Amino acid sequence: MDEKNPYYLDSLGSLYLKMNNLTLAQKYFIDALKHNPNEPVILYHYSKALKQMRNEMEAAKTLGKARTIILDMLIYSIESDSELKSIEQTISKK
């Protein structure tokens, strides 16, 4: 297990989120964000966990941070990254 790789930690968080183990999902998302606090994909996944945990205010704040980062990246890379584009479209609908 690579405890310093934020993408690996995010994947574990996503796995636990799908298993509805919100405590472990949150742990791994927080750990991932310690290593890469401005990664919009991780922020988006974490906001989904927060929403499922009924922490609507923190979920909205985290989603807003992801949205800001994505919009700042928009000119440079969103068109070439399908996952970022999908997340941006989802965020824009909210």
XYZ file of N, CA, C and O in Angstrom:
376
model
N 0.842 -1.181 0.000
C 0.000 0.000 0.000
C 0.884 1.240 0.000
O 1.789 1.364 0.803
N 0.636 2.135 -0.921
C 1.402 3.364 -1.021
C 0.658 4.463 -0.265
O -0.214 5.124 -0.807
N 1.024 4.650 0.980
C 0.307 5.572 1.853
C 0.562 7.034 1.541
O -0.067 7.909 2.147
N 1.450 7.316 0.604
C 1.739 8.705 0.242
C 1.220 9.071 -1.139
O 1.304 10.214 -1.541
N 0.689 8.116 -1.859
C 0.179 8.376 -3.204
C -1.276 8.813 -3.100
O -2.156 8.005 -2.793
N -1.562 10.097 -3.365
C -2.929 10.588 -3.184
C -3.944 9.921 -4.100
O -5.111 9.775 -3.729
N -3.527 9.478 -5.264
C -4.464 8.849 -6.195
C -4.825 7.435 -5.741
O -5.958 6.998 -5.912
N -3.852 6.759 -5.153
C -4.119 5.447 -4.566
C -5.076 5.599 -3.384
O -6.050 4.854 -3.260
N -4.811 6.579 -2.515
C -5.671 6.827 -1.361
C -7.077 7.222 -1.797
O -8.067 6.791 -1.202
N -7.165 8.026 -2.850
C -8.468 8.415 -3.392
C -9.224 7.193 -3.914
O -10.435 7.067 -3.697
N -8.502 6.299 -4.555
C -9.142 5.076 -5.057
C -9.686 4.237 -3.911
O -10.799 3.693 -3.998
N -8.922 4.132 -2.831
C -9.407 3.402 -1.660
C -10.642 4.085 -1.074
O -11.620 3.420 -0.720
N -10.594 5.416 -0.990
C -11.750 6.159 -0.496
C -12.971 5.924 -1.359
O -14.081 5.710 -0.846
N -12.785 5.924 -2.654
C -13.899 5.691 -3.581
C -14.458 4.279 -3.423
O -15.673 4.077 -3.483
N -13.565 3.322 -3.228
C -13.999 1.941 -3.012
C -14.850 1.836 -1.743
O -15.934 1.251 -1.763
N -14.374 2.426 -0.663
C -15.133 2.386 0.591
C -16.446 3.167 0.469
O -17.452 2.771 1.069
N -16.443 4.229 -0.311
C -17.681 4.992 -0.527
C -18.710 4.108 -1.230
O -19.881 4.073 -0.844
N -18.275 3.369 -2.233
C -19.181 2.460 -2.947
C -19.685 1.342 -2.048
O -20.783 0.839 -2.232
N -18.871 0.972 -1.059
C -19.271 -0.060 -0.103
C -20.100 0.533 1.045
O -20.499 -0.184 1.951
N -20.313 1.845 0.981
C -21.079 2.587 1.985
C -20.403 2.568 3.366
O -21.060 2.691 4.387
N -19.080 2.422 3.364
C -18.302 2.533 4.595
C -17.783 3.969 4.640
O -16.659 4.255 4.231
N -18.628 4.864 5.116
C -18.332 6.290 5.044
C -17.175 6.703 5.940
O -16.431 7.636 5.607
N -16.992 6.015 7.050
C -15.892 6.349 7.958
C -14.543 6.117 7.286
O -13.667 6.995 7.311
N -14.370 4.946 6.676
C -13.100 4.668 5.989
C -12.961 5.501 4.719
O -11.856 5.941 4.379
N -14.056 5.733 4.018
C -13.993 6.578 2.821
C -13.470 7.964 3.198
O -12.538 8.486 2.567
N -14.044 8.540 4.239
C -13.612 9.870 4.671
C -12.135 9.860 5.070
O -11.381 10.764 4.697
N -11.709 8.837 5.800
C -10.312 8.740 6.223
C -9.371 8.779 5.029
O -8.404 9.538 5.007
N -9.669 7.974 4.015
C -8.767 7.911 2.867
C -8.826 9.174 2.016
O -7.800 9.600 1.472
N -9.978 9.798 1.905
C -10.047 11.061 1.161
C -9.249 12.145 1.879
O -8.514 12.914 1.246
N -9.375 12.208 3.200
C -8.613 13.204 3.964
C -7.120 12.943 3.828
O -6.328 13.880 3.622
N -6.721 11.684 3.922
C -5.301 11.347 3.741
C -4.820 11.746 2.348
O -3.724 12.287 2.194
N -5.618 11.489 1.343
C -5.243 11.862 -0.034
C -5.081 13.377 -0.154
O -4.124 13.857 -0.778
N -5.992 14.105 0.454
C -5.943 15.565 0.364
C -4.771 16.161 1.147
O -4.310 17.261 0.818
N -4.265 15.450 2.134
C -3.064 15.906 2.845
C -1.879 15.943 1.895
O -1.001 16.790 2.018
N -1.852 15.022 0.939
C -0.737 14.928 -0.006
C -0.961 15.767 -1.265
O 0.000 16.128 -1.938
N -2.218 16.037 -1.584
C -2.529 16.834 -2.775
C -3.841 17.593 -2.530
O -4.904 17.186 -3.012
N -3.773 18.701 -1.776
C -4.991 19.393 -1.338
C -5.763 20.115 -2.445
O -6.913 20.498 -2.222
N -5.169 20.254 -3.594
C -5.833 20.987 -4.679
C -6.158 20.120 -5.880
O -6.255 20.619 -7.004
N -6.341 18.836 -5.638
C -6.703 17.922 -6.730
C -8.227 17.880 -6.831
O -8.903 17.363 -5.939
N -8.787 18.430 -7.906
C -10.247 18.537 -7.993
C -10.983 17.203 -8.008
O -12.101 17.110 -7.494
N -10.378 16.177 -8.548
C -11.041 14.867 -8.576
C -11.193 14.325 -7.152
O -12.265 13.848 -6.767
N -10.133 14.443 -6.357
C -10.201 13.980 -4.968
C -11.201 14.833 -4.179
O -12.003 14.304 -3.407
N -11.170 16.126 -4.384
C -12.126 17.008 -3.706
C -13.564 16.643 -4.067
O -14.446 16.623 -3.208
N -13.788 16.353 -5.327
C -15.128 15.968 -5.774
C -15.573 14.671 -5.095
O -16.684 14.576 -4.578
N -14.702 13.684 -5.080
C -15.043 12.411 -4.435
C -15.312 12.620 -2.945
O -16.257 12.051 -2.393
N -14.482 13.436 -2.304
C -14.671 13.712 -0.885
C -16.000 14.430 -0.636
O -16.704 14.130 0.329
N -16.370 15.342 -1.532
C -17.651 16.044 -1.372
C -18.824 15.069 -1.462
O -19.826 15.232 -0.757
N -18.696 14.041 -2.304
C -19.744 13.022 -2.386
C -19.873 12.267 -1.064
O -20.985 11.987 -0.608
N -18.739 11.950 -0.456
C -18.767 11.263 0.845
C -19.396 12.160 1.905
O -20.231 11.706 2.693
N -19.008 13.416 1.913
C -19.564 14.354 2.893
C -21.077 14.472 2.735
O -21.812 14.517 3.726
N -21.522 14.513 1.500
C -22.965 14.613 1.265
C -23.682 13.371 1.790
O -24.742 13.476 2.418
N -23.110 12.191 1.544
C -23.724 10.965 2.049
C -23.712 10.916 3.571
O -24.566 10.292 4.187
N -22.733 11.616 4.176
C -22.651 11.679 5.632
C -23.575 12.771 6.197
O -23.575 13.014 7.391
N -24.315 13.413 5.304
C -25.257 14.482 5.656
C -24.571 15.740 6.182
O -25.145 16.489 6.962
N -23.347 15.941 5.757
C -22.614 17.155 6.096
C -22.690 18.076 4.876
O -21.708 18.273 4.165
N -23.887 18.596 4.657
C -24.182 19.364 3.438
C -23.310 20.618 3.301
O -22.870 20.942 2.200
N -23.084 21.315 4.408
C -22.306 22.559 4.325
C -20.863 22.292 3.909
O -20.329 22.972 3.033
N -20.244 21.297 4.532
C -18.854 20.967 4.181
C -18.779 20.378 2.775
O -17.826 20.641 2.034
N -19.796 19.603 2.384
C -19.833 19.050 1.028
C -19.891 20.179 0.000
O -19.168 20.157 -1.000
N -20.733 21.170 0.253
C -20.856 22.303 -0.670
C -19.560 23.105 -0.733
O -19.127 23.525 -1.817
N -18.927 23.295 0.407
C -17.656 24.030 0.447
C -16.577 23.282 -0.343
O -15.842 23.879 -1.134
N -16.497 21.975 -0.136
C -15.496 21.156 -0.825
C -15.767 21.110 -2.325
O -14.857 21.231 -3.142
N -17.031 20.974 -2.692
C -17.405 20.970 -4.106
C -17.098 22.323 -4.741
O -16.620 22.392 -5.875
N -17.330 23.393 -3.997
C -17.005 24.733 -4.491
C -15.520 24.902 -4.746
O -15.120 25.519 -5.738
N -14.701 24.350 -3.859
C -13.245 24.419 -4.060
C -12.846 23.648 -5.318
O -12.043 24.135 -6.123
N -13.436 22.460 -5.506
C -13.146 21.678 -6.712
C -13.554 22.447 -7.957
O -12.823 22.483 -8.946
N -14.717 23.075 -7.892
C -15.219 23.837 -9.042
C -14.292 24.996 -9.384
O -13.969 25.239 -10.543
N -13.839 25.717 -8.366
C -12.929 26.845 -8.587
C -11.640 26.381 -9.251
O -11.158 26.993 -10.204
N -11.090 25.288 -8.754
C -9.850 24.752 -9.332
C -10.073 24.328 -10.775
O -9.266 24.630 -11.658
N -11.189 23.659 -11.031
C -11.478 23.216 -12.398
C -11.661 24.407 -13.333
O -11.139 24.418 -14.450
N -12.368 25.416 -12.871
C -12.561 26.594 -13.718
C -11.242 27.294 -14.005
O -11.037 27.803 -15.102
N -10.342 27.302 -13.026
C -9.013 27.878 -13.251
C -8.221 27.053 -14.260
O -7.396 27.581 -14.991
N -8.482 25.748 -14.288
C -7.782 24.854 -15.209
C -8.441 24.817 -16.588
O -7.849 24.325 -17.538
N -9.652 25.300 -16.652
C -10.491 25.130 -17.834
C -9.769 25.430 -19.137
O -9.788 24.632 -20.059
N -9.124 26.541 -19.195
C -8.460 26.951 -20.434
C -7.367 25.972 -20.827
O -7.145 25.707 -21.998
N -6.717 25.390 -19.830
C -5.526 24.595 -20.103
C -5.774 23.123 -20.379
O -5.206 22.567 -21.297
N -6.625 22.475 -19.567
C -6.607 21.029 -19.702
C -7.956 20.323 -19.626
O -8.007 19.131 -19.851
N -9.005 21.020 -19.305
C -10.256 20.293 -19.080
C -10.749 19.577 -20.344
O -11.303 18.493 -20.264
N -10.531 20.162 -21.479
C -10.990 19.541 -22.710
C -10.232 18.262 -23.026
O -10.762 17.374 -23.682
N -9.015 18.153 -22.524
C -8.226 16.960 -22.821
C -8.335 15.893 -21.736
O -7.794 14.815 -21.883
N -9.058 16.174 -20.659
C -9.197 15.202 -19.568
C -10.675 14.883 -19.387
O -11.439 15.679 -18.852
N -11.077 13.699 -19.827
C -12.495 13.347 -19.837
C -13.098 13.306 -18.438
O -14.253 13.688 -18.245
N -12.338 12.854 -17.435
C -12.897 12.809 -16.076
C -13.117 14.218 -15.536
O -14.157 14.507 -14.951
N -12.157 15.116 -15.749
C -12.347 16.508 -15.316
C -13.530 17.149 -16.030
O -14.315 17.879 -15.425
N -13.668 16.874 -17.312
C -14.782 17.429 -18.072
C -16.112 16.922 -17.519
O -17.062 17.690 -17.346
N -16.184 15.647 -17.209
C -17.400 15.067 -16.649
C -17.730 15.693 -15.296
O -18.882 16.026 -15.012
N -16.713 15.854 -14.453
C -16.926 16.462 -13.140
C -17.386 17.909 -13.299
O -18.320 18.353 -12.620
N -16.771 18.638 -14.176
C -17.150 20.040 -14.385
C -18.607 20.135 -14.836
O -19.354 20.982 -14.371
N -19.017 19.252 -15.704
C -20.404 19.262 -16.174
C -21.364 18.932 -15.044
O -22.421 19.531 -14.911
N -20.992 17.989 -14.188
C -21.818 17.627 -13.042
C -21.922 18.789 -12.070
O -23.008 19.123 -11.591
N -20.800 19.439 -11.797
C -20.780 20.572 -10.862
C -21.600 21.729 -11.415
O -22.344 22.385 -10.689
N -21.510 21.965 -12.692
C -22.223 23.094 -13.304
C -23.731 22.937 -13.214
O -24.473 23.901 -13.231
N -24.222 21.687 -13.106
C -25.647 21.428 -13.009
C -26.186 21.720 -11.627
O -27.387 21.831 -11.440
N -25.325 21.816 -10.627
C -25.763 21.979 -9.230
C -25.949 23.416 -8.860
O -25.536 24.324 -9.384
